[in-house]
Each structure stands twice: as C-alpha cells, then as structure tokens.
Short mmCIF file of C-alpha atoms and ligand atoms in Angstrom, two decimals:
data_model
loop_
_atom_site.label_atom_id
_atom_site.label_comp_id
_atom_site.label_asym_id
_atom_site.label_seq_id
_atom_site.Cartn_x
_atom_site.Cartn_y
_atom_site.Cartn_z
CA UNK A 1 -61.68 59.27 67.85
CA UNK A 2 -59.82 62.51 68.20
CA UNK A 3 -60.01 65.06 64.92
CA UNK A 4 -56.10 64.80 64.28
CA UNK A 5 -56.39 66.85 60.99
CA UNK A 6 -53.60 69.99 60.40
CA UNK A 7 -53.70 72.35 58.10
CA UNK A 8 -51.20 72.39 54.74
CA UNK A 9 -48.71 74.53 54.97
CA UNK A 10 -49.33 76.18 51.97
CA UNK A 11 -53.01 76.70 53.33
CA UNK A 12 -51.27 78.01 56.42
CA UNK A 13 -49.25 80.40 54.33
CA UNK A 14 -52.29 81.41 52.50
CA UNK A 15 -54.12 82.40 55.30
CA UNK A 16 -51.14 84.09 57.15
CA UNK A 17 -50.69 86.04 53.73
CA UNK A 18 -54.48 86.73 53.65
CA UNK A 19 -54.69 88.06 57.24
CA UNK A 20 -51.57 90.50 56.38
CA UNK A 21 -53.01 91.83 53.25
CA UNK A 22 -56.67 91.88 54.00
CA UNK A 23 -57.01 92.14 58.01
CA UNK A 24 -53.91 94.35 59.26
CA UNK A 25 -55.27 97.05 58.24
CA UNK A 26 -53.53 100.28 59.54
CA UNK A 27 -51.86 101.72 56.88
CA UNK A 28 -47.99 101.19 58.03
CA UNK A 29 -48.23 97.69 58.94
CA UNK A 30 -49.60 96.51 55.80
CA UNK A 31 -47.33 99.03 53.12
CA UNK A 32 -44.76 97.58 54.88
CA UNK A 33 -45.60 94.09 54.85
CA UNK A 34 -46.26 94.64 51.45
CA UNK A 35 -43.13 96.33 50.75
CA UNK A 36 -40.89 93.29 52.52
CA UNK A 37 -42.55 90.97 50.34
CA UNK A 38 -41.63 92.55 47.18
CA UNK A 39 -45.23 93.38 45.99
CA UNK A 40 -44.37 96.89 44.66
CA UNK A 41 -40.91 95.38 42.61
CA UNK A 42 -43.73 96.07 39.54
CA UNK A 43 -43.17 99.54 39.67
CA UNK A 44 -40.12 100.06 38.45
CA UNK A 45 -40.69 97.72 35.11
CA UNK A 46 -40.87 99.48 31.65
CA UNK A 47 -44.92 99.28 31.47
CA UNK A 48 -44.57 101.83 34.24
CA UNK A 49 -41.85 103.84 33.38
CA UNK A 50 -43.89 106.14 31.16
CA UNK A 51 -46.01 107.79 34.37
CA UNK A 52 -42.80 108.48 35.82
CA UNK A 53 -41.10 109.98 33.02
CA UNK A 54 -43.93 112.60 32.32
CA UNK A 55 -43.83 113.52 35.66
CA UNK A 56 -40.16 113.74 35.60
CA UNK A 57 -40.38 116.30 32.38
CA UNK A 58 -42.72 118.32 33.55
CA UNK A 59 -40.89 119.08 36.30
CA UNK A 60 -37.56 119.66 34.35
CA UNK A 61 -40.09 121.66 31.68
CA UNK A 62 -41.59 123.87 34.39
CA UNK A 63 -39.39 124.20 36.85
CA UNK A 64 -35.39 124.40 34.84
CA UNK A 65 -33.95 126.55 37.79
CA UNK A 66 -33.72 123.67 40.91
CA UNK A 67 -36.94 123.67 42.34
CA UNK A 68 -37.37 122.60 45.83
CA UNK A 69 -40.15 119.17 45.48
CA UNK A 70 -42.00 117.49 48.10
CA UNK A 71 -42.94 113.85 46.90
CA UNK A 72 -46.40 112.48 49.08
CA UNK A 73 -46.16 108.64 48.98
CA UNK A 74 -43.16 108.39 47.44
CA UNK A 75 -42.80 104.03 48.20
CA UNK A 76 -38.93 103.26 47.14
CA UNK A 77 -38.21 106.78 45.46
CA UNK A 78 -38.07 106.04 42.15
CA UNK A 79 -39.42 109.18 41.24
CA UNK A 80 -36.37 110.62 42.41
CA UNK A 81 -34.23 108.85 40.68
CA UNK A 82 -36.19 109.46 37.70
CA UNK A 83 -36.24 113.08 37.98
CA UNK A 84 -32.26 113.00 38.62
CA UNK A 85 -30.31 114.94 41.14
CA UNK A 86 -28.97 117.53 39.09
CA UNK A 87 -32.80 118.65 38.50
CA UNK A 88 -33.81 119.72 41.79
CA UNK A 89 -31.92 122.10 45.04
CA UNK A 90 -33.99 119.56 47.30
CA UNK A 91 -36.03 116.19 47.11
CA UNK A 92 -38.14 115.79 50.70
CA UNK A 93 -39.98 112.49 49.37
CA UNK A 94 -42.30 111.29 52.14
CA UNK A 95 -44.31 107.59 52.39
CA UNK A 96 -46.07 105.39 55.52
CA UNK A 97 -43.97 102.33 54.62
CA UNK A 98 -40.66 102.14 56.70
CA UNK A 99 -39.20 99.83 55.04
CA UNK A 100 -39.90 101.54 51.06
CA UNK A 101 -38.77 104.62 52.74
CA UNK A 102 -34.97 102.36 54.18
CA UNK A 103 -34.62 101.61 50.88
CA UNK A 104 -35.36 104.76 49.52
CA UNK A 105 -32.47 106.56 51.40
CA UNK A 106 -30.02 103.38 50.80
CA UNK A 107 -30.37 103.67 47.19
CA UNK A 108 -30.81 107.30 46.33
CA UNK A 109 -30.53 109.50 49.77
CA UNK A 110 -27.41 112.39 49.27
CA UNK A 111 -26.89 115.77 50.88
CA UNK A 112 -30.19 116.95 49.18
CA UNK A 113 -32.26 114.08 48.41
CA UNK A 114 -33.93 113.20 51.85
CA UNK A 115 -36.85 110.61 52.26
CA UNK A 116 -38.88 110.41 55.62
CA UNK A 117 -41.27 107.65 57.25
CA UNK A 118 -44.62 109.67 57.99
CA UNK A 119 -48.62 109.19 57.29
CA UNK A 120 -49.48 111.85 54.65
CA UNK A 121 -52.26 112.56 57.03
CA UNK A 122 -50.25 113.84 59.73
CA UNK A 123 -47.44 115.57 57.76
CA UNK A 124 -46.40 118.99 58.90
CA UNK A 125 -43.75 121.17 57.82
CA UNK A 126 -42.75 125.08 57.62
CA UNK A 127 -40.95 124.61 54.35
CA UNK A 128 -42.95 125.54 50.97
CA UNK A 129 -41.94 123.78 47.66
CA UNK A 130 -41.78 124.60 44.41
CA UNK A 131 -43.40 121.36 43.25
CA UNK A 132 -45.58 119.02 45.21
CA UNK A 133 -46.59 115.74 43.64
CA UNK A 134 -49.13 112.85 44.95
CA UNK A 135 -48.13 110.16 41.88
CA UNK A 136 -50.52 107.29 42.55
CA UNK A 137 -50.83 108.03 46.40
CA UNK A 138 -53.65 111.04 46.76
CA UNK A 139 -56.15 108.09 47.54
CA UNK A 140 -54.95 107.71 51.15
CA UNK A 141 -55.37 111.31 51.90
CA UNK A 142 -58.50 111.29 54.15
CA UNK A 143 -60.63 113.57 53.73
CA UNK A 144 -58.80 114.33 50.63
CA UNK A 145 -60.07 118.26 49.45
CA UNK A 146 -60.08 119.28 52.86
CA UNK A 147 -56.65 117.68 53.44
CA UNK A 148 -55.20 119.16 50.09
CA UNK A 149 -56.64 122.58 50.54
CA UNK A 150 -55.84 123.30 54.48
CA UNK A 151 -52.74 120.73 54.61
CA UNK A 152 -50.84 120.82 51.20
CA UNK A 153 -51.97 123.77 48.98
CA UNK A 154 -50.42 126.03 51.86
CA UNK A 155 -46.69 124.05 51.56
CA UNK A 156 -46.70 125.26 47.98
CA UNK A 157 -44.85 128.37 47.19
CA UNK A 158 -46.08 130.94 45.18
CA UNK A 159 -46.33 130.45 41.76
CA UNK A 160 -45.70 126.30 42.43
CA UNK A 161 -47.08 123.55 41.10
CA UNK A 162 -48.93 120.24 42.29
CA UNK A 163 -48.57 117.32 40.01
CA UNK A 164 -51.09 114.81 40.84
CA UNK A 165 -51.17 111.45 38.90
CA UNK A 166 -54.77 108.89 39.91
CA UNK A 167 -55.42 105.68 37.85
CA UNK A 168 -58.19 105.40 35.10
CA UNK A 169 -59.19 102.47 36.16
CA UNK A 170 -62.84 102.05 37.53
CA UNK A 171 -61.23 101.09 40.96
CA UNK A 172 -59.80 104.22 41.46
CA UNK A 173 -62.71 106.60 41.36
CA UNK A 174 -61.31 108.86 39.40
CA UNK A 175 -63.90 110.98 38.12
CA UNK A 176 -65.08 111.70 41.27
CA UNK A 177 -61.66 112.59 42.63
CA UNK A 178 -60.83 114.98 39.71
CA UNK A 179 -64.12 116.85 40.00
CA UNK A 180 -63.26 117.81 43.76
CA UNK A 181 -59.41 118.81 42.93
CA UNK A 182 -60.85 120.92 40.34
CA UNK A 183 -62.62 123.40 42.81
CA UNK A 184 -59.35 123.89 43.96
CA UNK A 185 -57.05 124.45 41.49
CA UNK A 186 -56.68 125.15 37.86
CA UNK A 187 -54.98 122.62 35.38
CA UNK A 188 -51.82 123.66 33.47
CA UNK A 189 -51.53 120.48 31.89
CA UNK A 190 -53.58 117.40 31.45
CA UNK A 191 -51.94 114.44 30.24
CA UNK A 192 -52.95 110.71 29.92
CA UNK A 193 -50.64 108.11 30.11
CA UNK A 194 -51.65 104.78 29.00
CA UNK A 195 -49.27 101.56 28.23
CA UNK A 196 -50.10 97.84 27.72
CA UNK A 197 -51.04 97.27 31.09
CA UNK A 198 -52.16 100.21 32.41
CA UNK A 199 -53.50 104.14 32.31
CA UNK A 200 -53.47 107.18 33.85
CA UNK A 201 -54.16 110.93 34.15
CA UNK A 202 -51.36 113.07 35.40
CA UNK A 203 -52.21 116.50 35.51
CA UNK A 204 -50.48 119.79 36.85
CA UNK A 205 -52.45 122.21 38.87
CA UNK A 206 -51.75 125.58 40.40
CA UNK A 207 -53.82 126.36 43.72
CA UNK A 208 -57.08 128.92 42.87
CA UNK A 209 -55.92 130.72 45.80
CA UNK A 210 -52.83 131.58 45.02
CA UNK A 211 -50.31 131.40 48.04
CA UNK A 212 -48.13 134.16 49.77
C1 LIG B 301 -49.42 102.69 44.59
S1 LIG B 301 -48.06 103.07 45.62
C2 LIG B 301 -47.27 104.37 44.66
C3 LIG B 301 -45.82 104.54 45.00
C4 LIG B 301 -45.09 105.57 44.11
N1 LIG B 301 -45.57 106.90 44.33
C5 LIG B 301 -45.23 105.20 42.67
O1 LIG B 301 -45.90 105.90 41.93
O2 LIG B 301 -44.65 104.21 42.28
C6 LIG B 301 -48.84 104.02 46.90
C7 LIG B 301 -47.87 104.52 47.96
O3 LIG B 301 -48.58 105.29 48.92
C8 LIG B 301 -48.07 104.97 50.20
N2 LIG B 301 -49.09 105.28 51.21
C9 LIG B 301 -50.26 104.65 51.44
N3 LIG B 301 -50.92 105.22 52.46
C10 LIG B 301 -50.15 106.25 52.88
C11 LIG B 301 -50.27 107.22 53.91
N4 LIG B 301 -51.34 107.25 54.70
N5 LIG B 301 -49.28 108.13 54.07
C12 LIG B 301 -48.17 108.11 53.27
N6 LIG B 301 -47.99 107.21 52.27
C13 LIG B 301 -48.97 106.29 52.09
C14 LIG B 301 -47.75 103.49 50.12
O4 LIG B 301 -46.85 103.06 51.10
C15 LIG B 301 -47.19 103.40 48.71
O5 LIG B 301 -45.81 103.61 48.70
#
C-alpha cells in the first residue's frame, strides 16, 4: 500500500521558516526575510531604548554644531529618529535589508535624512562624517579591523568620532572584538548599558591615525 502520509502544515511552516532563517544564508535575503516578518519589531521597545539614547547624547554632547553622521546597519532607522533632525546637517544611515531600509525612508527620510540599501562590506563613498556609528551591526563587517581601518576610519573627518555599540553577551565575542578596535583607536568614552533584558558596551573612539 502506497505511503499516503503529508506533512502538517504547521510542520510545513516550520520547516519553510527554518530553511529562511537557518539555510538562506546571504546576508540580504535573510535581513530581509527577517525584517518582513517582523522579527526586529523588539527593537524599538523600552528595554532597548536605553542603547539608543546614549548613543543619541553623545552625539548631541560631542558634536552640538550639526554634525554630518553615517549610520552602518542602521535596520528601520530608529537611531535617527532618536537622535532627532534638528541634531544633525545630514543622516546617510546605511543597512543590507531592503525592506528595513523602505521603511526607514517612509517613516523618517526628509531633505537631509537619507537611508540607502548596501552591504557594509562594499560601501564606498567620497564624503567624510563627523560621526560614524556601527550600533549592534560591526559583527557583519568581514574582516572587521582591516575593514574599519582601510574602509571606515578614512570616511571620518578630522577630529570625528566612531561610536561603536557590541553586545556583552557571550555570543557576541566581545572581548575579542574590543581588543582589535583598540589598536586602532583610542576611547573617549566607555559606557555600559545594561537593562532587564539585555547589556551592552557603547564606546566612542577617535582613529590613532588621525585623518586629513
Ligand atoms: C541587530 S540589527 C541592529 C539594527 C540597528 N542598528 C539597531 O541597533 O537596532 C543588525 C543590523 O545589521 C544589518 N546588517 C547585517 N549584515 C549587514 C551587512 N553585511 N551590511 C549592512 N547591514 C547589515 C541587519 O540588516 C540589521 O539591520
């Protein structure tokens, strides 16, 4: 007798949500898919909200005279938001995901508040900024201190700042990571940020080298 067994559909569904998360693995395609499906919607609740506000008075602390900022994996833009539009001459916030970055630009996108689909990988530009932040995104740069020291540290302008934010969460590597940004630059600031459900270090850097 014929095998007439089909799967569930919630087994299907399961699977189909497995493959997306686990298998599609280039970058865009899976940000995105996770983006569509409203996995990120977590980062603009209030156990967040601290990260973004020290980032957000830094910025307005170190830079009071409308700096220009480059954002690295930017997702919806909140940043931008947070920061606030009267704070800045110009907000290039950059990010894989298509569809974070549509939403981005329907929400908060004006005259000077610009957000662009592109891998941080392969991002090129002549402009320099006055700030430059990677706020939970610097682990996709590959290979990240060569990346940040030929790609980024020569977009800053002299006398700017890179605000970098990782998790402290084993997961993250963190120690690791902050050992190799700190051949490169020196720290202004160090701050950790923890709430109920999560921590992190933020700190602001200027480049060793300084730029011209
Ligand atoms: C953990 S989320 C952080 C989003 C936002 N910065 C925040 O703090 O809420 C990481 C972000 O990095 C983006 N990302 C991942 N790989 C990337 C890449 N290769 N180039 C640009 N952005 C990337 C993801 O799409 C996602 O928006």
């Amino acid at each position: 007798m014929a095998n007439t067994t089909t799967a569930s559909p919630s087994f299907t569904s399961y699977i189909s949500s497995l493959f997306q998360r686990k298998v599609l693995r280039t970058d865009r395609s899976r940000w995105n898919y996770q983006y569509e499906r409203g996995s990120w919607d977590g980062l603009e609740k209030l156990d967040e909200l601290p990260r973004f506000s020290i980032i957000a008075g830094l910025i307005q602390f170190l830079k009071p005279d409308a700096p220009a900022i480059l954002e690295i994996g930017c997702g919806e833009g909140i940043l931008a938001q947070r920061i606030g539009r009267n704070a800045y001459s110009s907000f290039i916030g950059t990010d894989v995901a298509d569809a974070a970055i549509q939403r981005a630009n329907e929400r908060f996108g004006d005259d000077k508040t610009v957000f662009e689909a592109v891998d941080m990988n392969d991002y090129t530009t002549s402009q320099q900024f006055d700030v430059i932040i990677f706020n939970e995104s610097l682990y996709y740069l590959r290979p990240m201190a060569e990346k940040l020291a030929g790609q980024y540290i020569p977009m800053l302008k002299p006398g700017g700042i890179m605000i970098i934010s990782l998790n402290t969460g084993p997961h993250a590597d963190g120690e690791t990571k902050w050992n190799l940004i700190d051949t490169l630059f020196d720290t202004l600031d160090k701050t950790l940020v923890e709430t109920t459900k999560n921590g992190w270090i933020v700190k602001t850097l200027t480049p060793k080298v300084s730029q011209s």
